[in-house]
Tab-separated table of C-alpha atoms in Angstrom:
chain	number	residue	atom	x	y	z
A	1	UNK	CA	74.044	75.661	100.426
A	2	UNK	CA	75.431	77.993	103.056
A	3	UNK	CA	79.178	78.563	101.670
A	4	UNK	CA	77.602	78.991	98.253
A	5	UNK	CA	75.544	81.577	99.078
A	6	UNK	CA	78.218	83.618	100.886
A	7	UNK	CA	79.754	83.592	98.537
A	8	UNK	CA	77.268	85.152	95.732
A	9	UNK	CA	75.866	87.744	98.120
A	10	UNK	CA	78.521	90.294	99.690
A	11	UNK	CA	78.806	90.991	103.988
A	12	UNK	CA	75.262	93.183	103.791
A	13	UNK	CA	73.769	90.187	101.494
A	14	UNK	CA	74.053	92.352	98.200
A	15	UNK	CA	74.737	89.857	95.029
A	16	UNK	CA	77.595	91.259	93.521
A	17	UNK	CA	76.368	90.688	90.293
A	18	UNK	CA	73.648	94.015	91.158
A	19	UNK	CA	77.302	95.234	91.330
A	20	UNK	CA	79.406	94.112	88.658
A	21	UNK	CA	79.543	91.613	86.298
A	22	UNK	CA	80.795	88.697	86.650
A	23	UNK	CA	84.280	89.280	84.408
A	24	UNK	CA	85.233	91.989	87.140
A	25	UNK	CA	87.343	89.332	88.968
A	26	UNK	CA	88.137	89.437	92.774
A	27	UNK	CA	91.973	91.083	92.419
A	28	UNK	CA	90.280	93.518	90.107
A	29	UNK	CA	91.238	92.054	87.425
A	30	UNK	CA	88.847	91.868	83.850
A	31	UNK	CA	87.483	91.424	81.147
A	32	UNK	CA	85.010	93.113	78.961
A	33	UNK	CA	83.037	94.756	81.143
A	34	UNK	CA	83.671	98.556	82.759
A	35	UNK	CA	87.256	97.777	82.497
A	36	UNK	CA	87.603	97.146	79.646
A	37	UNK	CA	86.823	100.691	77.669
A	38	UNK	CA	89.192	103.259	77.281
A	39	UNK	CA	89.364	106.483	78.625
A	40	UNK	CA	88.360	109.526	76.901
A	41	UNK	CA	90.115	111.687	76.078
A	42	UNK	CA	90.485	114.833	79.152
A	43	UNK	CA	88.911	118.057	77.425
A	44	UNK	CA	89.505	121.812	77.845
A	45	UNK	CA	86.307	121.909	80.065
A	46	UNK	CA	88.448	119.216	82.470
A	47	UNK	CA	91.863	120.716	82.481
A	48	UNK	CA	90.359	124.343	83.313
A	49	UNK	CA	87.757	123.068	85.763
A	50	UNK	CA	91.063	121.469	87.706
A	51	UNK	CA	92.785	124.936	87.180
A	52	UNK	CA	89.381	127.151	88.832
A	53	UNK	CA	88.832	124.728	91.756
A	54	UNK	CA	92.604	124.601	92.339
A	55	UNK	CA	92.829	127.593	93.482
A	56	UNK	CA	90.972	126.725	96.963
A	57	UNK	CA	94.262	124.974	97.013
A	58	UNK	CA	96.603	127.811	96.423
A	59	UNK	CA	94.558	129.592	98.993
A	60	UNK	CA	94.909	126.446	101.698
A	61	UNK	CA	98.988	126.079	101.361
A	62	UNK	CA	98.604	129.665	101.974
A	63	UNK	CA	97.162	129.492	105.231
A	64	UNK	CA	99.509	126.200	105.903
A	65	UNK	CA	102.754	128.633	105.157
A	66	UNK	CA	102.305	131.946	106.340
A	67	UNK	CA	102.493	131.272	110.303
A	68	UNK	CA	105.955	130.318	110.262
A	69	UNK	CA	107.233	133.895	107.614
A	70	UNK	CA	105.366	136.177	109.723
A	71	UNK	CA	105.490	135.159	113.184
A	72	UNK	CA	108.709	137.436	114.129
A	73	UNK	CA	106.378	140.511	112.807
A	74	UNK	CA	102.803	139.784	114.305
A	75	UNK	CA	104.295	138.917	118.063
A	76	UNK	CA	106.914	142.067	117.624
A	77	UNK	CA	103.719	144.569	116.055
A	78	UNK	CA	100.963	142.846	118.605
A	79	UNK	CA	103.477	142.052	121.507
A	80	UNK	CA	101.913	137.840	121.479
A	81	UNK	CA	103.295	135.554	123.653
A	82	UNK	CA	104.609	132.478	123.018
A	83	UNK	CA	101.377	130.754	123.712
A	84	UNK	CA	98.938	133.616	122.218
A	85	UNK	CA	101.059	132.670	119.027
A	86	UNK	CA	101.134	129.082	118.680
A	87	UNK	CA	97.127	129.745	119.765
A	88	UNK	CA	96.918	131.704	116.484
A	89	UNK	CA	98.597	128.982	114.388
A	90	UNK	CA	96.484	126.184	115.450
A	91	UNK	CA	93.220	128.614	115.473
A	92	UNK	CA	93.666	127.126	111.509
A	93	UNK	CA	93.529	123.751	112.160
A	94	UNK	CA	90.352	124.421	114.716
A	95	UNK	CA	88.393	125.480	112.004
A	96	UNK	CA	89.379	122.774	110.064
A	97	UNK	CA	87.591	120.792	112.896
A	98	UNK	CA	84.833	122.120	112.510
A	99	UNK	CA	84.501	122.092	108.656
A	100	UNK	CA	85.194	118.314	108.841
A	101	UNK	CA	81.623	118.244	111.393
A	102	UNK	CA	80.052	120.080	108.866
A	103	UNK	CA	81.581	119.966	104.652
A	104	UNK	CA	80.027	115.734	104.387
A	105	UNK	CA	76.875	116.846	104.783
A	106	UNK	CA	77.249	120.819	103.287
A	107	UNK	CA	78.802	119.361	99.590
A	108	UNK	CA	75.978	116.116	99.356
A	109	UNK	CA	73.061	118.344	100.479
A	110	UNK	CA	74.656	121.913	98.647
A	111	UNK	CA	76.368	120.718	95.985
A	112	UNK	CA	80.429	120.579	95.285
A	113	UNK	CA	80.569	123.481	92.973
A	114	UNK	CA	78.142	125.623	95.760
A	115	UNK	CA	80.353	123.709	98.572
A	116	UNK	CA	83.412	125.437	97.291
A	117	UNK	CA	81.976	128.610	96.977
A	118	UNK	CA	81.101	128.715	100.427
A	119	UNK	CA	84.541	127.770	101.694
A	120	UNK	CA	86.022	131.033	99.654
A	121	UNK	CA	84.065	133.339	101.199
A	122	UNK	CA	85.279	132.026	104.993
A	123	UNK	CA	88.690	131.868	103.658
A	124	UNK	CA	88.291	135.241	102.419
A	125	UNK	CA	86.592	137.067	105.248
A	126	UNK	CA	89.598	135.256	106.983
A	127	UNK	CA	92.418	136.899	105.827
A	128	UNK	CA	91.244	140.403	105.427
A	129	UNK	CA	90.297	139.539	109.264
A	130	UNK	CA	94.452	138.795	110.056
A	131	UNK	CA	94.905	141.972	107.342
A	132	UNK	CA	93.328	143.911	109.573
A	133	UNK	CA	93.843	143.196	112.796
A	134	UNK	CA	94.408	145.200	115.437
A	135	UNK	CA	94.288	142.307	118.396
A	136	UNK	CA	95.272	138.694	119.008
A	137	UNK	CA	91.084	138.175	119.050
A	138	UNK	CA	91.284	139.676	115.368
A	139	UNK	CA	93.610	137.298	114.484
A	140	UNK	CA	92.548	134.131	116.234
A	141	UNK	CA	89.110	134.600	114.323
A	142	UNK	CA	90.866	135.435	110.739
A	143	UNK	CA	92.788	132.096	110.697
A	144	UNK	CA	89.517	130.290	112.577
A	145	UNK	CA	87.240	131.615	108.898
A	146	UNK	CA	90.467	130.214	106.590
A	147	UNK	CA	90.344	126.921	108.958
A	148	UNK	CA	86.169	127.112	108.122
A	149	UNK	CA	87.013	127.915	104.189
A	150	UNK	CA	89.266	123.964	103.660
A	151	UNK	CA	86.620	122.875	100.999
A	152	UNK	CA	85.775	119.920	98.899
A	153	UNK	CA	88.367	120.210	95.774
A	154	UNK	CA	90.437	117.011	95.514
A	155	UNK	CA	86.574	115.158	95.422
A	156	UNK	CA	85.187	117.044	93.028
A	157	UNK	CA	88.608	116.096	91.099
A	158	UNK	CA	88.531	112.836	91.192
A	159	UNK	CA	84.360	112.249	89.654
A	160	UNK	CA	85.255	114.572	86.916
A	161	UNK	CA	88.556	113.584	85.780
A	162	UNK	CA	89.447	109.644	83.313
A	163	UNK	CA	90.517	107.181	85.517
A	164	UNK	CA	94.385	107.473	83.538
A	165	UNK	CA	94.722	111.396	84.635
A	166	UNK	CA	92.554	111.352	88.543
A	167	UNK	CA	95.896	110.775	90.405
A	168	UNK	CA	97.431	112.929	88.301
A	169	UNK	CA	95.219	115.522	88.080
A	170	UNK	CA	94.103	115.250	92.037
A	171	UNK	CA	97.190	115.408	92.881
A	172	UNK	CA	97.788	118.907	91.753
A	173	UNK	CA	95.834	120.149	94.047
A	174	UNK	CA	98.682	119.411	96.034
A	175	UNK	CA	100.684	120.747	93.953
A	176	UNK	CA	99.226	124.004	94.492
A	177	UNK	CA	98.977	123.815	98.155
A	178	UNK	CA	102.569	123.453	97.903
A	179	UNK	CA	102.906	126.487	95.228
A	180	UNK	CA	100.360	128.420	97.844
A	181	UNK	CA	102.473	127.291	100.786
A	182	UNK	CA	106.261	127.995	98.699
A	183	UNK	CA	104.838	131.093	97.811
A	184	UNK	CA	104.142	132.609	100.864
A	185	UNK	CA	107.386	131.991	102.851
A	186	UNK	CA	109.044	133.054	99.919
A	187	UNK	CA	107.474	136.666	99.959
A	188	UNK	CA	107.313	136.250	103.744
A	189	UNK	CA	111.190	136.783	104.384
A	190	UNK	CA	110.527	140.322	101.538
A	191	UNK	CA	106.549	141.853	102.749
A	192	UNK	CA	105.010	142.622	105.661
A	193	UNK	CA	103.132	140.495	107.282
A	194	UNK	CA	99.560	141.930	106.818
A	195	UNK	CA	100.798	142.961	102.603
A	196	UNK	CA	101.414	138.764	102.858
A	197	UNK	CA	97.522	138.014	103.909
A	198	UNK	CA	95.733	139.955	101.256
A	199	UNK	CA	98.354	138.692	98.414
A	200	UNK	CA	96.900	135.064	100.225
A	201	UNK	CA	93.832	136.798	99.298
A	202	UNK	CA	93.619	136.293	95.828
A	203	UNK	CA	92.973	133.559	94.661
A	204	UNK	CA	90.109	133.297	97.209
A	205	UNK	CA	88.112	136.310	94.343
A	206	UNK	CA	89.763	133.919	91.236
A	207	UNK	CA	88.156	130.937	92.718
A	208	UNK	CA	84.878	132.798	93.353
A	209	UNK	CA	84.349	134.059	89.821
A	210	UNK	CA	85.277	130.984	87.930
A	211	UNK	CA	82.783	128.919	89.756
A	212	UNK	CA	80.613	130.589	87.556
A	213	UNK	CA	81.658	128.235	84.815
A	214	UNK	CA	82.587	124.857	85.905
A	215	UNK	CA	80.158	122.199	86.307
A	216	UNK	CA	79.087	119.991	89.071
A	217	UNK	CA	80.095	117.151	89.441
A	218	UNK	CA	77.775	113.902	87.412
A	219	UNK	CA	78.361	111.703	90.700
A	220	UNK	CA	76.822	113.941	92.447
A	221	UNK	CA	73.571	114.885	90.308
A	222	UNK	CA	73.249	111.327	89.975
A	223	UNK	CA	73.265	111.018	93.507
A	224	UNK	CA	70.227	113.906	93.902
A	225	UNK	CA	69.118	112.546	91.282
A	226	UNK	CA	68.910	115.231	88.238
A	227	UNK	CA	69.455	112.599	85.526
A	228	UNK	CA	69.315	115.154	82.408
A	229	UNK	CA	71.950	117.222	84.365
A	230	UNK	CA	73.692	114.213	84.536
A	231	UNK	CA	73.797	113.020	81.261
A	232	UNK	CA	74.280	116.736	80.166
A	233	UNK	CA	77.246	117.298	82.163
A	234	UNK	CA	79.179	114.222	81.509
A	235	UNK	CA	78.714	114.685	77.609
A	236	UNK	CA	80.047	117.799	77.848
A	237	UNK	CA	83.236	116.252	80.582
A	238	UNK	CA	83.803	114.157	77.840
A	239	UNK	CA	83.640	116.032	74.356
A	240	UNK	CA	81.034	116.150	72.312
A	241	UNK	CA	82.570	113.323	69.878
A	242	UNK	CA	82.456	111.006	72.744
A	243	UNK	CA	79.303	107.691	73.329
A	244	UNK	CA	79.115	108.051	77.631
A	245	UNK	CA	76.596	105.155	77.502
A	246	UNK	CA	78.404	102.916	78.832
A	247	UNK	CA	80.318	105.007	82.127
A	248	UNK	CA	76.667	107.365	82.687
A	249	UNK	CA	75.363	103.126	82.486
A	250	UNK	CA	77.702	102.181	84.874
A	251	UNK	CA	78.314	105.249	88.164
A	252	UNK	CA	73.935	105.206	87.654
A	253	UNK	CA	74.162	102.100	88.570
A	254	UNK	CA	76.254	101.781	90.911
A	255	UNK	CA	75.168	105.334	92.341
A	256	UNK	CA	71.250	103.415	93.122
A	257	UNK	CA	72.287	100.899	94.066
A	258	UNK	CA	74.737	101.785	97.425
A	259	UNK	CA	71.401	104.568	97.820
A	260	UNK	CA	69.768	101.168	98.776
A	261	UNK	CA	71.881	99.837	101.228
A	262	UNK	CA	72.244	102.609	103.234
A	263	UNK	CA	71.864	106.512	103.714
A	264	UNK	CA	74.550	109.069	103.857
A	265	UNK	CA	74.446	109.391	107.660
A	266	UNK	CA	77.595	109.009	110.303
A	267	UNK	CA	76.158	105.303	112.323
A	268	UNK	CA	76.566	104.649	108.788
A	269	UNK	CA	80.160	104.473	108.093
A	270	UNK	CA	80.147	102.121	111.116
A	271	UNK	CA	78.995	98.962	109.419
A	272	UNK	CA	81.654	96.526	108.790
A	273	UNK	CA	81.701	96.742	105.302
A	274	UNK	CA	82.831	100.303	105.139
A	275	UNK	CA	86.351	99.207	108.500
A	276	UNK	CA	89.153	98.733	105.717
A	277	UNK	CA	88.137	102.214	103.765
A	278	UNK	CA	87.309	104.175	107.006
A	279	UNK	CA	91.158	102.770	108.303
A	280	UNK	CA	93.008	103.618	105.743
A	281	UNK	CA	91.927	106.939	105.690
A	282	UNK	CA	92.033	107.940	109.379
A	283	UNK	CA	95.447	105.986	109.200
A	284	UNK	CA	96.414	108.016	106.818
A	285	UNK	CA	95.477	111.660	107.942
A	286	UNK	CA	96.757	110.537	111.428
A	287	UNK	CA	100.708	108.832	110.744
A	288	UNK	CA	100.962	112.287	108.333
A	289	UNK	CA	99.797	114.554	111.091
A	290	UNK	CA	101.856	112.241	114.103
A	291	UNK	CA	104.822	112.954	111.792
A	292	UNK	CA	105.254	116.360	112.024
A	293	UNK	CA	103.955	117.572	108.938
A	294	UNK	CA	102.794	120.673	110.843
A	295	UNK	CA	104.553	121.274	112.411
A	296	UNK	CA	107.080	121.834	110.475
A	297	UNK	CA	105.137	123.594	108.144
A	298	UNK	CA	104.284	126.463	110.749
A	299	UNK	CA	106.806	126.433	112.472
A	300	UNK	CA	109.994	126.460	110.448
A	301	UNK	CA	111.421	129.241	110.898
A	302	UNK	CA	111.474	129.107	114.887
A	303	UNK	CA	113.506	125.189	113.742
A	304	UNK	CA	115.956	127.316	112.408
A	305	UNK	CA	117.046	130.064	114.726
A	306	UNK	CA	116.803	127.817	117.519
A	307	UNK	CA	119.688	125.462	115.448
A	308	UNK	CA	121.441	128.778	114.629
A	309	UNK	CA	120.676	128.858	110.562
A	310	UNK	CA	119.397	131.398	109.117
A	311	UNK	CA	115.855	131.826	108.883
A	312	UNK	CA	115.496	133.774	105.598
A	313	UNK	CA	117.437	131.340	104.239
A	314	UNK	CA	116.499	127.805	104.908
A	315	UNK	CA	112.587	129.390	104.179
A	316	UNK	CA	114.032	130.819	100.907
A	317	UNK	CA	115.679	127.713	99.857
A	318	UNK	CA	112.882	124.843	100.833
A	319	UNK	CA	110.131	127.546	99.185
A	320	UNK	CA	111.948	126.360	95.851
A	321	UNK	CA	112.602	122.652	96.445
A	322	UNK	CA	110.230	121.886	97.388
A	323	UNK	CA	108.740	123.177	93.615
A	324	UNK	CA	110.448	120.403	92.153
A	325	UNK	CA	109.749	117.605	94.803
A	326	UNK	CA	105.580	118.041	94.513
A	327	UNK	CA	106.339	118.533	90.570
A	328	UNK	CA	107.770	114.780	90.907
A	329	UNK	CA	104.920	113.123	92.854
A	330	UNK	CA	102.209	114.244	90.221
A	331	UNK	CA	104.465	112.651	87.428
A	332	UNK	CA	105.040	109.770	89.424
A	333	UNK	CA	101.425	109.433	90.706
A	334	UNK	CA	100.082	106.927	88.024
A	335	UNK	CA	103.475	105.727	87.030
A	336	UNK	CA	104.574	104.700	90.077
A	337	UNK	CA	101.132	104.258	92.073
A	338	UNK	CA	100.562	105.270	95.509
A	339	UNK	CA	102.295	102.765	97.546
A	340	UNK	CA	105.619	102.885	96.522
A	341	UNK	CA	105.819	107.161	96.944
A	342	UNK	CA	103.549	106.810	100.518
A	343	UNK	CA	106.270	104.094	101.782
A	344	UNK	CA	109.649	106.108	100.523
A	345	UNK	CA	107.713	109.619	101.177
A	346	UNK	CA	107.617	107.961	104.269
A	347	UNK	CA	110.538	106.068	104.871
A	348	UNK	CA	112.098	110.327	103.784
A	349	UNK	CA	111.003	112.012	106.521
A	350	UNK	CA	112.549	109.026	109.236
A	351	UNK	CA	115.270	109.933	108.680
A	352	UNK	CA	115.096	113.287	108.274
A	353	UNK	CA	113.677	113.450	111.864
A	354	UNK	CA	116.026	111.557	112.876
A	355	UNK	CA	119.001	113.151	111.890
A	356	UNK	CA	117.822	116.866	112.988
A	357	UNK	CA	116.946	114.956	116.335
A	358	UNK	CA	120.402	113.583	116.583
A	359	UNK	CA	121.307	117.734	114.915
A	360	UNK	CA	119.906	119.413	118.626
A	361	UNK	CA	121.251	116.336	121.177
A	362	UNK	CA	124.785	117.119	119.619
A	363	UNK	CA	123.930	120.730	120.009
A	364	UNK	CA	123.144	120.168	123.237
A	365	UNK	CA	126.076	118.747	124.006
A	366	UNK	CA	128.453	121.198	122.735
A	367	UNK	CA	130.104	119.679	120.018
A	368	UNK	CA	130.390	120.382	116.823
A	369	UNK	CA	129.485	123.516	116.993
A	370	UNK	CA	130.158	124.696	112.913
A	371	UNK	CA	128.490	121.399	111.858
A	372	UNK	CA	125.015	121.190	113.380
A	373	UNK	CA	123.026	123.956	111.970
A	374	UNK	CA	123.689	122.955	107.991
A	375	UNK	CA	123.053	119.280	109.712
A	376	UNK	CA	119.126	120.349	111.064
A	377	UNK	CA	119.242	122.516	107.614
A	378	UNK	CA	119.751	119.324	105.934
A	379	UNK	CA	117.212	116.880	107.896
A	380	UNK	CA	114.761	119.682	107.001
A	381	UNK	CA	115.052	119.955	103.651
A	382	UNK	CA	115.433	116.202	103.597
A	383	UNK	CA	112.402	116.707	105.589
A	384	UNK	CA	109.927	119.574	102.953
A	385	UNK	CA	111.486	116.869	99.731
A	386	UNK	CA	110.438	113.603	100.839
A	387	UNK	CA	107.065	115.239	102.324
A	388	UNK	CA	106.353	116.617	99.834
A	389	UNK	CA	107.463	113.427	97.435
A	390	UNK	CA	104.264	111.342	98.610
A	391	UNK	CA	102.616	111.797	102.410
A	392	UNK	CA	101.132	115.777	101.822
A	393	UNK	CA	99.219	114.740	98.885
A	394	UNK	CA	98.866	111.049	98.520
A	395	UNK	CA	96.547	109.844	101.986
A	396	UNK	CA	93.399	112.847	99.956
A	397	UNK	CA	93.720	111.174	96.878
A	398	UNK	CA	93.407	107.957	98.725
A	399	UNK	CA	90.351	109.656	100.798
A	400	UNK	CA	88.890	111.033	97.650
A	401	UNK	CA	89.194	107.506	95.678
A	402	UNK	CA	88.190	104.402	98.158
A	403	UNK	CA	84.700	105.675	99.659
A	404	UNK	CA	81.726	105.299	97.959
A	405	UNK	CA	79.465	107.910	96.718
A	406	UNK	CA	76.773	107.492	99.319
A	407	UNK	CA	78.912	107.796	102.354
A	408	UNK	CA	82.185	110.284	100.566
A	409	UNK	CA	80.779	113.012	102.504
A	410	UNK	CA	80.783	111.753	105.888
A	411	UNK	CA	83.054	109.490	105.413
A	412	UNK	CA	85.605	112.068	104.260
A	413	UNK	CA	84.848	114.472	106.895
A	414	UNK	CA	85.355	111.625	109.365
A	415	UNK	CA	88.301	111.214	107.859
A	416	UNK	CA	89.350	115.205	108.007
A	417	UNK	CA	88.165	115.429	111.336
A	418	UNK	CA	91.169	113.151	112.358
A	419	UNK	CA	92.922	114.704	110.529
A	420	UNK	CA	92.271	118.522	111.827
A	421	UNK	CA	92.646	116.599	115.147
A	422	UNK	CA	95.541	115.487	115.265
A	423	UNK	CA	96.918	118.897	113.402
A	424	UNK	CA	95.773	121.239	116.027
A	425	UNK	CA	97.587	118.357	119.216
A	426	UNK	CA	100.408	118.291	117.281
A	427	UNK	CA	100.875	121.874	116.338
A	428	UNK	CA	99.240	123.447	119.498
A	429	UNK	CA	101.867	121.142	122.035
A	430	UNK	CA	105.100	121.942	119.503
A	431	UNK	CA	106.495	124.725	120.750
A	432	UNK	CA	106.525	123.569	124.264
A	433	UNK	CA	107.708	119.678	123.139
A	434	UNK	CA	110.308	121.727	121.868
A	435	UNK	CA	111.361	123.116	124.914
A	436	UNK	CA	111.102	120.180	127.003
A	437	UNK	CA	113.253	118.975	124.712
A	438	UNK	CA	113.879	119.480	120.894
A	439	UNK	CA	115.590	116.161	120.130
A	440	UNK	CA	112.524	113.358	121.953
A	441	UNK	CA	110.417	116.073	120.035
A	442	UNK	CA	111.823	114.539	116.441
A	443	UNK	CA	112.695	111.380	117.652
A	444	UNK	CA	109.335	110.765	118.037
A	445	UNK	CA	108.687	112.315	114.615
A	446	UNK	CA	111.036	109.891	113.228
A	447	UNK	CA	109.242	106.404	115.313
A	448	UNK	CA	106.056	107.372	113.521
A	449	UNK	CA	106.577	108.718	110.125
A	450	UNK	CA	108.931	105.121	110.819
A	451	UNK	CA	105.475	103.352	111.801
A	452	UNK	CA	103.517	105.445	108.213
A	453	UNK	CA	105.847	103.050	105.690
A	454	UNK	CA	104.497	99.512	108.140
A	455	UNK	CA	100.691	101.055	108.258
A	456	UNK	CA	101.155	101.135	103.396
A	457	UNK	CA	102.804	98.591	103.628
A	458	UNK	CA	100.153	96.148	105.164
A	459	UNK	CA	96.836	97.736	104.909
A	460	UNK	CA	96.805	100.688	101.985
A	461	UNK	CA	95.715	98.626	98.743
A	462	UNK	CA	97.005	99.527	95.443
A	463	UNK	CA	94.331	101.953	93.566
A	464	UNK	CA	96.253	103.438	90.469
A	465	UNK	CA	94.264	102.928	87.355
A	466	UNK	CA	91.340	100.904	88.837
A	467	UNK	CA	87.846	102.338	88.316
A	468	UNK	CA	86.587	105.041	91.063
A	469	UNK	CA	83.328	101.652	91.037
A	470	UNK	CA	85.500	98.861	90.775
A	471	UNK	CA	87.956	99.968	93.501
A	472	UNK	CA	85.635	101.425	96.177
A	473	UNK	CA	83.503	97.979	95.783
A	474	UNK	CA	86.765	95.863	96.435
A	475	UNK	CA	87.538	98.198	99.030
A	476	UNK	CA	84.455	97.544	100.506
A	477	UNK	CA	84.832	93.898	100.978
A	478	UNK	CA	81.498	93.544	98.186
A	479	UNK	CA	83.283	91.503	95.155
């Protein structure tokens, strides 16, 4: 009897039949239940809403790429030391840390759309502070504000799109980050750092205005018991001729079930049933940063100069090459699946870091002086291509998919806090590590990327093509 009772109940004593019909198996197979319904077509409103909110992603890309091309101009005009500029670069991550602590609660309290409004106001103020900076303090405050503006774009997109295109649409957010990053890298070789900051603030205005015309997330509306608005919004998102009865019932029942179990508090995240999704999200975010992601983004020009390669040519070529790589990632996200792309991307990054470390090792030996700059250029370019292919966006896609709606805000904040904590460690210490030993720095990054391959293989589930509710329950060991 005791064994039979364990089979009938979830880990917290919740009957599994309340979560999903019997046709859904523990391995994700499905019969005539929620998984049997055909996904509705993508409507113009879903497309428009996505285009509006990814303006915020474009701004994040601008912020991530800004410090590399602006480094020489800022240090020369304002007389900053290497340590002072490292503080400026890493201030973005400090802002991200603060945002991670409050964004989850804010998005659950005021909604996804208002949270994005608030974030873009901070970002716009930050870019203005940088553009008109008179000293290092103005720069640091501006950089901090741009970090505070990190929003909830992937979560919003995942909550409004049909599951058949959810991965591609969420990955489109990462595509826009890449576009912003590439634009800044390219324009940074042409215009001054002040003009570059003003250009970076333009998408903020676009999103602030566009958010007046996009709907709130239907899943959040259910969470705050706005039933009428929920049905109206879901109907608008799916199309007026689409029967939303089944989808609405599934979203409502799922949300109510989790609400009965717990409220969205940080302490609730440490229940046993949430251990697996937390491990996945925090693990991917941590490994992404210790693999050197933001170190490369913030200091590419310095790496090229140290290797004896043209920083302007290197920055421009990376800006061009990254775009097709991220396009390929968006296309493959819902075709090849998340796990294969993550493993291929991490393996490519590991190889690239090893080659880059090898090039600096050979340079230190004063051997093959003509070849080492070329090897460094090839390695850095390979890194950005591999990074764009998977590890750039997929951790955020997966994070937006695996957490139940009742803890999505708090859990997302915790994972994002881990991301920005590790990002600050890497970006602030990179200059000092690079001066200590360039080869060893990149060999460490190579090991971290290799560990990401193993982590993905052993821990990360495939989320492609699965309904959010079914996926979240299975990851939380409810089925």
